[in-house]
mmCIF file of C-alpha atoms in Angstrom:
data_model
loop_
_atom_site.group_PDB
_atom_site.id
_atom_site.type_symbol
_atom_site.label_atom_id
_atom_site.label_comp_id
_atom_site.label_asym_id
_atom_site.label_seq_id
_atom_site.Cartn_x
_atom_site.Cartn_y
_atom_site.Cartn_z
ATOM 1 C CA MET A 1 -12.514 -34.323 -20.137
ATOM 2 C CA GLY A 2 -11.580 -37.745 -21.285
ATOM 3 C CA GLY A 3 -12.733 -39.535 -18.136
ATOM 4 C CA TYR A 4 -10.649 -37.317 -15.872
ATOM 5 C CA GLY A 5 -13.414 -34.845 -15.009
ATOM 6 C CA GLY A 6 -13.658 -36.099 -11.445
ATOM 7 C CA TYR A 7 -10.001 -35.430 -10.853
ATOM 8 C CA VAL A 8 -10.112 -32.032 -12.544
ATOM 9 C CA TRP A 9 -13.242 -30.804 -10.750
ATOM 10 C CA GLY A 10 -12.052 -32.339 -7.503
ATOM 11 C CA SER A 11 -8.840 -30.351 -7.827
ATOM 12 C CA TYR A 12 -10.809 -27.163 -8.455
ATOM 13 C CA ILE A 13 -12.978 -27.794 -5.396
ATOM 14 C CA VAL A 14 -10.012 -28.521 -3.137
ATOM 15 C CA THR A 15 -8.217 -25.423 -4.393
ATOM 16 C CA ALA A 16 -11.290 -23.231 -3.855
ATOM 17 C CA LEU A 17 -11.716 -24.586 -0.324
ATOM 18 C CA LEU A 18 -8.076 -23.944 0.505
ATOM 19 C CA ILE A 19 -8.232 -20.396 -0.847
ATOM 20 C CA ALA A 20 -11.371 -19.739 1.215
ATOM 21 C CA ALA A 21 -9.672 -21.173 4.315
ATOM 22 C CA GLU A 22 -6.639 -18.944 3.712
ATOM 23 C CA ILE A 23 -8.833 -15.854 3.440
ATOM 24 C CA ILE A 24 -10.642 -16.734 6.675
ATOM 25 C CA TRP A 25 -7.326 -17.395 8.424
ATOM 26 C CA VAL A 26 -5.908 -14.037 7.294
ATOM 27 C CA ILE A 27 -9.016 -12.181 8.511
ATOM 28 C CA GLN A 28 -8.806 -13.882 11.907
ATOM 29 C CA ARG A 29 -5.090 -13.146 12.251
ATOM 30 C CA ARG A 30 -5.719 -9.496 11.336
ATOM 31 C CA LYS A 31 -8.330 -9.189 14.101
ATOM 32 C CA VAL A 32 -5.927 -10.685 16.649
ATOM 33 C CA LEU A 33 -3.124 -8.393 15.508
ATOM 34 C CA LEU A 34 -5.308 -5.279 15.723
ATOM 35 C CA LYS A 35 -6.389 -6.224 19.253
ATOM 36 C CA ARG A 36 -2.745 -6.712 20.277
ATOM 37 C CA LEU A 37 -1.712 -3.401 18.756
ATOM 38 C CA ALA A 38 -4.575 -1.576 20.492
ATOM 39 C CA ARG A 39 -3.569 -3.135 23.796
ATOM 40 C CA MET A 40 0.073 -2.227 23.286
ATOM 41 C CA SER A 41 -0.936 1.324 22.402
ATOM 42 C CA ARG A 42 -2.995 1.646 25.588
ATOM 43 C CA LEU A 43 -0.135 0.270 27.696
ATOM 44 C CA THR A 44 2.451 2.649 26.274
ATOM 45 C CA LYS A 45 0.212 5.715 26.619
ATOM 46 C CA GLY A 46 -0.940 5.108 30.158
#
């Protein structure tokens, strides 16, 4: 890679970590949203 391999692979690693963090964040937000919706549903029914 012409001496730039560290920069290239470092960029790949950072990108992969950020994508993984985004996926984890979305899963966590989904869980929170589902709990809120379930609570709202219980409050409006009862």
